[in-house]
Short mmCIF file of C-alpha atoms in Angstrom, two decimals:
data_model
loop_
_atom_site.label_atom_id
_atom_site.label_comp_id
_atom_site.label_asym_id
_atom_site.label_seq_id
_atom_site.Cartn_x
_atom_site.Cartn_y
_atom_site.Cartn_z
CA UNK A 720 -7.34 -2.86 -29.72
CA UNK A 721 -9.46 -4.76 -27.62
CA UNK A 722 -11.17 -6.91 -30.43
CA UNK A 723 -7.86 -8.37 -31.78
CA UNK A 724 -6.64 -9.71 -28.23
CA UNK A 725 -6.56 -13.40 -27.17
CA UNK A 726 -6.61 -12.45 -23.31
CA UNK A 727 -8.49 -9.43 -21.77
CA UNK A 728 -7.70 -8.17 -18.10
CA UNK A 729 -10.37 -6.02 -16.60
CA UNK A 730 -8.45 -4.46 -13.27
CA UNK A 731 -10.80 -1.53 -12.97
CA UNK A 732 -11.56 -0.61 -8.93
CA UNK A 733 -14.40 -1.68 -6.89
CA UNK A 734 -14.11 1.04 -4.30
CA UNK A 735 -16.33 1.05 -0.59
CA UNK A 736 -20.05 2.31 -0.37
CA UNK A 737 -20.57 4.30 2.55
CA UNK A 738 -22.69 0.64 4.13
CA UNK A 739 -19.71 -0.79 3.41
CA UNK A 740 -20.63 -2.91 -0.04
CA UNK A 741 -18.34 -2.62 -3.32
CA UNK A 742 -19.28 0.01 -5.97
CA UNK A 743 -19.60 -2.03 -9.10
CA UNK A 744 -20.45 0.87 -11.95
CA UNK A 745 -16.79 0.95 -13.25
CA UNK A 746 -16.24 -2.49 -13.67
CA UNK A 747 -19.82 -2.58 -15.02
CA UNK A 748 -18.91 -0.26 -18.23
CA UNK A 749 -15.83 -2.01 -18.76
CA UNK A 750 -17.13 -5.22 -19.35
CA UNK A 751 -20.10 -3.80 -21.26
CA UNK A 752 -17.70 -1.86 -23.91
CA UNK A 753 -15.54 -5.28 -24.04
CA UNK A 754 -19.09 -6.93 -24.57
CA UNK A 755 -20.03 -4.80 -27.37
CA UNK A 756 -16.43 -5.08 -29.31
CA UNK A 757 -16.72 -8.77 -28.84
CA UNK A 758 -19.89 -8.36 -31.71
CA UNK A 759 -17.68 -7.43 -34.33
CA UNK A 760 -14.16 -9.31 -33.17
CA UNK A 761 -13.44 -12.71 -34.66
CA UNK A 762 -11.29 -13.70 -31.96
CA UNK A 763 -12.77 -16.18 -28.99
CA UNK A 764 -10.52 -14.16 -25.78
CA UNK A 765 -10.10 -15.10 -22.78
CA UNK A 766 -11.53 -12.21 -20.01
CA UNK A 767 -10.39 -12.35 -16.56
CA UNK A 768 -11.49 -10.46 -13.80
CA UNK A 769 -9.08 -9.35 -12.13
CA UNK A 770 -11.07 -6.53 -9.77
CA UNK A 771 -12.15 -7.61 -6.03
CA UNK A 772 -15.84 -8.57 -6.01
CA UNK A 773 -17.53 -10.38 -3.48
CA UNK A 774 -18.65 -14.06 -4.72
CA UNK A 775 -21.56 -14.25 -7.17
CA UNK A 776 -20.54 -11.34 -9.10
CA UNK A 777 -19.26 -13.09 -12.18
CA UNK A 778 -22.15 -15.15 -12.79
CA UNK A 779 -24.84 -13.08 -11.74
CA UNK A 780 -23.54 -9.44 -12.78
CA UNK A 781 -20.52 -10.34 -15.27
CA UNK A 782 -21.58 -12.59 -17.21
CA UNK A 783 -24.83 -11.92 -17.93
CA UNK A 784 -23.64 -8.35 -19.34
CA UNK A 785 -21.19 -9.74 -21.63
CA UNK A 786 -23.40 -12.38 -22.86
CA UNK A 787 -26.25 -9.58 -23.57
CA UNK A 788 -23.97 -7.10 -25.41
CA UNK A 789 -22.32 -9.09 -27.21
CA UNK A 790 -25.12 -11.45 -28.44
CA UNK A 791 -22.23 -14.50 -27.47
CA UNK A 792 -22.10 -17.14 -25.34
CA UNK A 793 -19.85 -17.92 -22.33
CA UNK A 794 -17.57 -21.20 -22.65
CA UNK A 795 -18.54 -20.92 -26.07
CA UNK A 796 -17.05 -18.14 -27.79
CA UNK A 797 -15.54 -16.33 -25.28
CA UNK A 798 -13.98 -17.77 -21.67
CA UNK A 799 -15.29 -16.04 -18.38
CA UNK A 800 -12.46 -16.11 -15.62
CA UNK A 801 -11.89 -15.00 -12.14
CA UNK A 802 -7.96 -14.40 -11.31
CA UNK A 803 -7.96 -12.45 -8.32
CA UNK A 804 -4.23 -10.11 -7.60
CA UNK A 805 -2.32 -10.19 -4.51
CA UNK A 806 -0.30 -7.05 -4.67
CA UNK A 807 1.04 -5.07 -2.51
CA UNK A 808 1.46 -1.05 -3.12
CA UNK A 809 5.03 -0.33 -3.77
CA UNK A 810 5.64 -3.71 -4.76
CA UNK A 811 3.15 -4.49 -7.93
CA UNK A 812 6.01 -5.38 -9.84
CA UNK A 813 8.09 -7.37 -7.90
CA UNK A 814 4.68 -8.91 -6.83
CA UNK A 815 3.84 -9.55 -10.37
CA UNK A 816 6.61 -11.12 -11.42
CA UNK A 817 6.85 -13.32 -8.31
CA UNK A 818 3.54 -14.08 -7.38
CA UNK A 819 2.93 -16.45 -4.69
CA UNK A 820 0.20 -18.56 -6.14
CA UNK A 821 -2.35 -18.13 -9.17
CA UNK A 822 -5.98 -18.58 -8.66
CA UNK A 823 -7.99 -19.15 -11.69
CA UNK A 824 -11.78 -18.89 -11.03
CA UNK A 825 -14.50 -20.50 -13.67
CA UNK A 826 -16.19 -23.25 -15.43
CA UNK A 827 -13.41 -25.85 -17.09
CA UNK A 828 -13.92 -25.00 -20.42
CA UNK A 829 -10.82 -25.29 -23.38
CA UNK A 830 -10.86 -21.53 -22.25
CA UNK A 831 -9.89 -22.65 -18.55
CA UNK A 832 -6.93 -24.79 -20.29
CA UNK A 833 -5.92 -22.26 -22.23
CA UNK A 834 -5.58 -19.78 -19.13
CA UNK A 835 -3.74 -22.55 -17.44
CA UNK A 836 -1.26 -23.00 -19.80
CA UNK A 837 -0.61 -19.58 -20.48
CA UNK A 838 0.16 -19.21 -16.55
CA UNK A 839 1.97 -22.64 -16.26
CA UNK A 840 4.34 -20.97 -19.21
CA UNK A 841 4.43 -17.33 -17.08
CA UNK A 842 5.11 -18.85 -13.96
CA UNK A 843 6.45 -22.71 -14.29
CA UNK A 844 7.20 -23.02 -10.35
CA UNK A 845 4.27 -21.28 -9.02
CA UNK A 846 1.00 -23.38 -7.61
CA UNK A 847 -2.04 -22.94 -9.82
CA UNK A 848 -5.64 -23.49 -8.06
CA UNK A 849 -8.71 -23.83 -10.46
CA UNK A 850 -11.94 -23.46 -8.84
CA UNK A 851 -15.20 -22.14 -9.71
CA UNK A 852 -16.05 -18.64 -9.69
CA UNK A 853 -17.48 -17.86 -6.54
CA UNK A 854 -14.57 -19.59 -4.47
CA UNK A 855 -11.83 -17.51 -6.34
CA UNK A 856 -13.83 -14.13 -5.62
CA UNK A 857 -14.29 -15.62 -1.84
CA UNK A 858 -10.21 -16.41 -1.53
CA UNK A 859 -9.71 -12.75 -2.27
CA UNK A 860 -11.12 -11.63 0.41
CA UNK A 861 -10.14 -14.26 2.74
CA UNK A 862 -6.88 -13.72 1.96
CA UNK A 863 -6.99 -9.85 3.12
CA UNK A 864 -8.87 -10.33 5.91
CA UNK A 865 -6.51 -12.69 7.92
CA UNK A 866 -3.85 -10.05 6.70
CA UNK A 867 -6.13 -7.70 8.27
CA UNK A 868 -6.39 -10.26 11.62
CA UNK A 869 -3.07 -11.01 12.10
CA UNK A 870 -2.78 -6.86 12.23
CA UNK A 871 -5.57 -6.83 15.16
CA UNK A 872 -3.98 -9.24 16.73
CA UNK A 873 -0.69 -7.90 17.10
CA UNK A 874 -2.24 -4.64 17.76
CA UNK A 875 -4.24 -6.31 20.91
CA UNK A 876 -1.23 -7.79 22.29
CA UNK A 877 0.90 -4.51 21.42
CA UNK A 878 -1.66 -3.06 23.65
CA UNK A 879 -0.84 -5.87 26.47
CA UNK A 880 2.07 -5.24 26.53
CA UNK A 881 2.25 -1.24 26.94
CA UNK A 882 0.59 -2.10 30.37
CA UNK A 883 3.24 -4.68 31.34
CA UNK A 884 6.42 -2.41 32.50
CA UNK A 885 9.44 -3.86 29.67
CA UNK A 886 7.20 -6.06 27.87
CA UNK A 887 8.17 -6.06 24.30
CA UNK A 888 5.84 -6.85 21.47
CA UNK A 889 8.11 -6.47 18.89
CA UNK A 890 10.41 -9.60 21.02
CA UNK A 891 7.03 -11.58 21.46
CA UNK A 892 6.10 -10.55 17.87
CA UNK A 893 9.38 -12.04 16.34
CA UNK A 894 9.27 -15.31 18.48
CA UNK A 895 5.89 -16.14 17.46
CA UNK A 896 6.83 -15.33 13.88
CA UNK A 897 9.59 -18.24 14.09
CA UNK A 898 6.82 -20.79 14.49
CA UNK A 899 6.27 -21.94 10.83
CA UNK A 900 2.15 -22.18 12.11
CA UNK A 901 2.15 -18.59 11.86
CA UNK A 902 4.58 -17.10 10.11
CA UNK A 903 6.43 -13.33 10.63
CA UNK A 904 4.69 -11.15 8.07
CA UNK A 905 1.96 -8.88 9.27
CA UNK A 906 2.95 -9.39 12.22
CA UNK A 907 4.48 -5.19 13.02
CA UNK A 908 2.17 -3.90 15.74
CA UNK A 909 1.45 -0.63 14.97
CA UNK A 910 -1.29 1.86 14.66
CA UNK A 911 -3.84 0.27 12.85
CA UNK A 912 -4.35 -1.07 9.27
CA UNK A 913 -4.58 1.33 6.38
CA UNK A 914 -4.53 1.96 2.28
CA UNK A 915 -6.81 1.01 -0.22
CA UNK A 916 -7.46 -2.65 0.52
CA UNK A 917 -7.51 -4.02 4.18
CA UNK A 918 -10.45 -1.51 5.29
CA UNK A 919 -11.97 -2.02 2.11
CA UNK A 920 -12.22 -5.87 1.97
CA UNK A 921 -12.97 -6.19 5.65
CA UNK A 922 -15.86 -4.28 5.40
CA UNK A 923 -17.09 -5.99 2.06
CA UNK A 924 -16.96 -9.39 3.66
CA UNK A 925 -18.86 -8.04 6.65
CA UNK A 926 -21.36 -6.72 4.36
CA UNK A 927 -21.34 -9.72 2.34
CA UNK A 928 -21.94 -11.99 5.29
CA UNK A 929 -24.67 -10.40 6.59
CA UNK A 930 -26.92 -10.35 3.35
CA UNK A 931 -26.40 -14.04 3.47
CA UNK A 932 -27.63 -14.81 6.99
CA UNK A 933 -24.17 -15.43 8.83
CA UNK A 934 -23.11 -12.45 11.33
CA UNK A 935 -19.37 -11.43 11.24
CA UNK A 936 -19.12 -11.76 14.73
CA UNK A 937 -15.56 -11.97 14.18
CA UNK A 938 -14.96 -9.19 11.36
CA UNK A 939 -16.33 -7.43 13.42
CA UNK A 940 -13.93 -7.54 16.12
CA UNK A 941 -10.82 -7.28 13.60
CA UNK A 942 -12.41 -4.04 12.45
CA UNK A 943 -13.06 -2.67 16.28
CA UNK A 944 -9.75 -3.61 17.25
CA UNK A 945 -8.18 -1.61 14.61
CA UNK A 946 -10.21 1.43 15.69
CA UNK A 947 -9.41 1.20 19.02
CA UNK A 948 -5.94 2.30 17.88
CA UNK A 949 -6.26 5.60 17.75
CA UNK A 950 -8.30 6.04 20.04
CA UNK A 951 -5.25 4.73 21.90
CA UNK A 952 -2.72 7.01 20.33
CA UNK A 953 -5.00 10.07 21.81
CA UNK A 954 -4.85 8.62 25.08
CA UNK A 955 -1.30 8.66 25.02
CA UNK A 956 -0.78 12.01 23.82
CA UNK A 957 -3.34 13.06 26.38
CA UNK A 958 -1.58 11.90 29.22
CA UNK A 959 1.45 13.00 28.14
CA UNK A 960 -0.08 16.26 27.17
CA UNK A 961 -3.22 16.86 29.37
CA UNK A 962 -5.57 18.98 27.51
CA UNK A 963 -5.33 19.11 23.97
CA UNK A 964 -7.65 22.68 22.79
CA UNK A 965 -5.61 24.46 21.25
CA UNK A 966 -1.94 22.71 21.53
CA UNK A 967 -0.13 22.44 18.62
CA UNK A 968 0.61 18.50 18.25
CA UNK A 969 3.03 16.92 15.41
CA UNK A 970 1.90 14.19 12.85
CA UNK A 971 4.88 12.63 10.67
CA UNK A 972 4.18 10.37 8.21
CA UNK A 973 0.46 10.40 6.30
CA UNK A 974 0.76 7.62 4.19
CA UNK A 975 -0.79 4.35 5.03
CA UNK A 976 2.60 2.93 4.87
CA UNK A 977 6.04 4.03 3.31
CA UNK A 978 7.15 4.43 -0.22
CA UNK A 979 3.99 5.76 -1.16
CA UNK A 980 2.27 8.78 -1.37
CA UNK A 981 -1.41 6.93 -1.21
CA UNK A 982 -3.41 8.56 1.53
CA UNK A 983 -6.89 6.12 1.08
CA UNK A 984 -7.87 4.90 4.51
CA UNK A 985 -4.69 6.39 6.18
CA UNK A 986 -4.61 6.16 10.09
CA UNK A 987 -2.83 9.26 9.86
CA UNK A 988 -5.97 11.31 8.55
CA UNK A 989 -8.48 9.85 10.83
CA UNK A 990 -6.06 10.88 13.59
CA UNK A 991 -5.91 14.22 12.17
CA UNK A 992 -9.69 14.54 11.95
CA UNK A 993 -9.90 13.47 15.49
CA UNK A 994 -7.68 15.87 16.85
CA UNK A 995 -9.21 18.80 15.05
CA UNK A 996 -12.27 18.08 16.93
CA UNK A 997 -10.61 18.60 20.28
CA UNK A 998 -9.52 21.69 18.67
CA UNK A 999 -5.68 20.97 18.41
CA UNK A 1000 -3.14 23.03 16.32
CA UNK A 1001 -2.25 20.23 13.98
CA UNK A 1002 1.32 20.19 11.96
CA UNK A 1003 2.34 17.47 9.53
CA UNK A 1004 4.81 15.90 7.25
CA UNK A 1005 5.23 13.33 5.26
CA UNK A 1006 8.23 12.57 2.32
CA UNK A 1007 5.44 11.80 -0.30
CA UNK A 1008 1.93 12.49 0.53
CA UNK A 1009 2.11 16.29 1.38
CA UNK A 1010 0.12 17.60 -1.44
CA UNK A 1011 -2.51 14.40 -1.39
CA UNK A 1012 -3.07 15.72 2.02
CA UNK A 1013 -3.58 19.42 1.48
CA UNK A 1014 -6.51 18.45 -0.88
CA UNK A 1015 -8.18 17.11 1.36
CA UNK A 1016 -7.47 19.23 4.65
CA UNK A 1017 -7.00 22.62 2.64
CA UNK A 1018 -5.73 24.89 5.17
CA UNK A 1019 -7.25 22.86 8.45
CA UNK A 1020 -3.91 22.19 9.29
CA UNK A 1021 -0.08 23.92 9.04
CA UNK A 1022 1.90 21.90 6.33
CA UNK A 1023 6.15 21.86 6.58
CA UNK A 1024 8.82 20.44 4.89
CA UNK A 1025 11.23 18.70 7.30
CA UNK A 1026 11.29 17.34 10.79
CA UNK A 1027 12.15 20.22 12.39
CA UNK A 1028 9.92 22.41 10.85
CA UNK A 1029 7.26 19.83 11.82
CA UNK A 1030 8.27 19.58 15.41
CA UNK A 1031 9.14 23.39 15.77
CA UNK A 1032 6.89 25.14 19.02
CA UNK A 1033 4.85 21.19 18.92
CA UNK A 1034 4.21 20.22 22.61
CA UNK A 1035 3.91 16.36 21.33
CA UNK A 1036 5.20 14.70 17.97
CA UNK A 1037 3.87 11.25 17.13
CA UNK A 1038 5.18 9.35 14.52
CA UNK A 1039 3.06 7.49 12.44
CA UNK A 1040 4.34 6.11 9.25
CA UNK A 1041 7.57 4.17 9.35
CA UNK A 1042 9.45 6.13 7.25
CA UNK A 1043 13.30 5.59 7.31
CA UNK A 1044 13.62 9.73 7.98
CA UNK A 1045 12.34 9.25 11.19
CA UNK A 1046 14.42 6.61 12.45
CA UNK A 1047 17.15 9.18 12.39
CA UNK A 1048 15.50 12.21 14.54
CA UNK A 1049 18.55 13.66 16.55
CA UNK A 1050 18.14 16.16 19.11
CA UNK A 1051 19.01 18.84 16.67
CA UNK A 1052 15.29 17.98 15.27
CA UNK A 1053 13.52 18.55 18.63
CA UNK A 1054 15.35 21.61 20.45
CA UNK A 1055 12.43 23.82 19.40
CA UNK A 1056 9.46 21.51 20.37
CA UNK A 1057 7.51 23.15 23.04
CA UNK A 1058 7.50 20.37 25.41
CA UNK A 1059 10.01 17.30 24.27
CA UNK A 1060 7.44 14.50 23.94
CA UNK A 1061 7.29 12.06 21.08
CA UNK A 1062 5.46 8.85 20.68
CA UNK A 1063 6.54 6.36 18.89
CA UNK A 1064 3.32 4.20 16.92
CA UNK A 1065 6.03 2.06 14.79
CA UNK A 1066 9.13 1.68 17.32
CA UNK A 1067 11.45 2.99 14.39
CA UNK A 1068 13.34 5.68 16.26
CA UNK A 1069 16.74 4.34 17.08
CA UNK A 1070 18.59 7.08 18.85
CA UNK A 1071 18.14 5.94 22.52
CA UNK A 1072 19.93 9.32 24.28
CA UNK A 1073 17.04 11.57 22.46
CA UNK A 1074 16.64 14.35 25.43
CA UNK A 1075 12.57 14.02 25.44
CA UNK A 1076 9.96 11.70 27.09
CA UNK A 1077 9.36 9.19 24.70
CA UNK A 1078 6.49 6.68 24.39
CA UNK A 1079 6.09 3.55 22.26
CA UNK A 1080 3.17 1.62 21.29
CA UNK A 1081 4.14 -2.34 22.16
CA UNK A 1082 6.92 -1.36 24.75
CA UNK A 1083 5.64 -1.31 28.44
CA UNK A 1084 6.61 1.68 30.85
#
């Protein structure tokens, strides 16, 4: 199939080494079996890369194995390109169709053209930036990591405002929003980024920037501050709770965010993980990711299938992912907890005359 294409899409995964670097085998092999059907295809195709690699990549790992096992030249008989996605999980489609700008990533070659027009004809009222390689690979990852700042930062001043009796961050967070500078997405203070990107890219650019002599001074403090959330979540349930060992405590939601049943980098688990090292009874739920879960925690942990069940003989239920479910806990949901004590990471629970002590990242006591 591949050899009779005009345009080739590589979208294989780059996933995290455990120093924090990108894991290039897959996308190796794919562009080394596009390489060697490009020795018998008669077509000249366009290839972009559409996989997150930190800049250099193309040139110095890419290109050189399509060039070798396919015994053709780049710019020549076949175009090189970098065209970096911005998708969001449950919204690839909508994101695809609507994109809000195309990066295209290479030398300007009729191959360059030809993935210009192709876009311009795709998308006629979307911008189009051509660049070289190694600046579309880099606006990747910029692009994350201020998704991944503006998170922090919310998060730090969520945190500001839990110590400042009726301070609101989700008030401070919407006024700021308003101020065209900024802008309101990312902006839901919460607890902590999550999913298969944000941790990943953050990391890879810290990585990155060290190899090349220029210390993430301020990765690093995105990175710390999203830590620090849980750690701040456990403070809360302790002082709500006292002691943990061997008090059964509540987790709904496991998904890094709703509408998906994608556990990678979840807060949820690492929150998990932490509490079962203080030697707490943990119970969960989750719409979606029950069974991703259970893989992975096996039978660590007591898995239910609705609110109550969840909160049943639980002496402290903290919400994690915003799912809609949980905006709608009624007392009904909570007469068998333990001790009536829920905290709230996301602010989504909008019965106010809930009979329980209730605690809300963002919103000061």
């Amino acid at each position: 199939m591949i050899k009779d294409c005009d345009m080739i899409f590589v979208t294989v995964g780059t996933p995290q080494k455990s120093n924090g670097s990108i894991e290039l085998s897959m996308i190796k092999k794919a562009v080394a079996v596009i390489g060697r059907v490009l020795v018998k295809s008669k077509k000249n195709p366009v290839i972009f890369i559409k996989s997150t690699v930190i800049p250099g990549t193309l040139q110095n790992v890419i290109l050189p194995i399509l060039e070798k096992k396919s015994g053709k030249k780049a710019g020549r008989d076949f175009g090189l390109v970098s065209n970096p996605e911005f998708l969001q999980e449950s919204s690839a489609i909508s994101d695809t169709k609507n994109p809000h700008a195309i990066v295209l990533g290479g030398y300007k070659t009729k191959y360059m053209k030809k993935a210009q027009n192709f876009f311009s004809n795709l998308h006629p009222n979307v911008p189009i930036i051509i660049t070289n390689h190694q600046t579309a690979e880099l606006i990747k990852y910029a692009n994350n990591s201020f998704l991944a700042t503006k998170i922090s930062f919310v998060n730090q001043l969520a945190n500001i405002c839990q110590n400042i009796p009726g301070a609101n961050i989700d008030d401070v967070a919407r006024t700021i929003g308003l101020d065209p500078r900024i802008g309101k997405l990312f902006l839901n203070a919460g607890p902590g980024y999550g999913g298969s990107c944000l941790p990943k890219d953050v990391k890879a650019i810290m990585n990155f920037s060290s190899k090349i002599g220029v210390s993430p001074l301020f990765f690093n403090a995105v990175e710390k501050t999203n830590q620090q959330q849980i750690e701040l979540i456990i403070k809360l349930i302790e002082k709500n709770c006292g002691n943990l060992k061997g008090k059964n405590i509540s987790i709904l939601g496991l998904a890094f965010k709703p509408k998906t049943e994608d556990i990678r980098d979840s807060i949820s688990l690492k929150l998990i993980e932490k509490l079962l090292k203080k030697q707490v009874k943990v119970s969960v739920h989750d719409p979606m990711a029950i069974e991703n879960v259970r893989k992975k925690f096996k039978n660590k942990i007591k898995y239910t299938n609705s609110i109550s069940d969840v909160l049943k003989d639980s002496s402290c239920g903290v919400i994690m992912t915003a799912w809609p479910e949980y905006s709608k806990i009624t007392n009904r949901d909570i007469k068998n907890m333990k001790k009536r004590i829920i905290i709230d990471s996301r602010r989504i629970l909008n019965n106010t005359k809930l009979d329980c002590v209730y605690t809300a990242i963002g919103i000061g006591n």
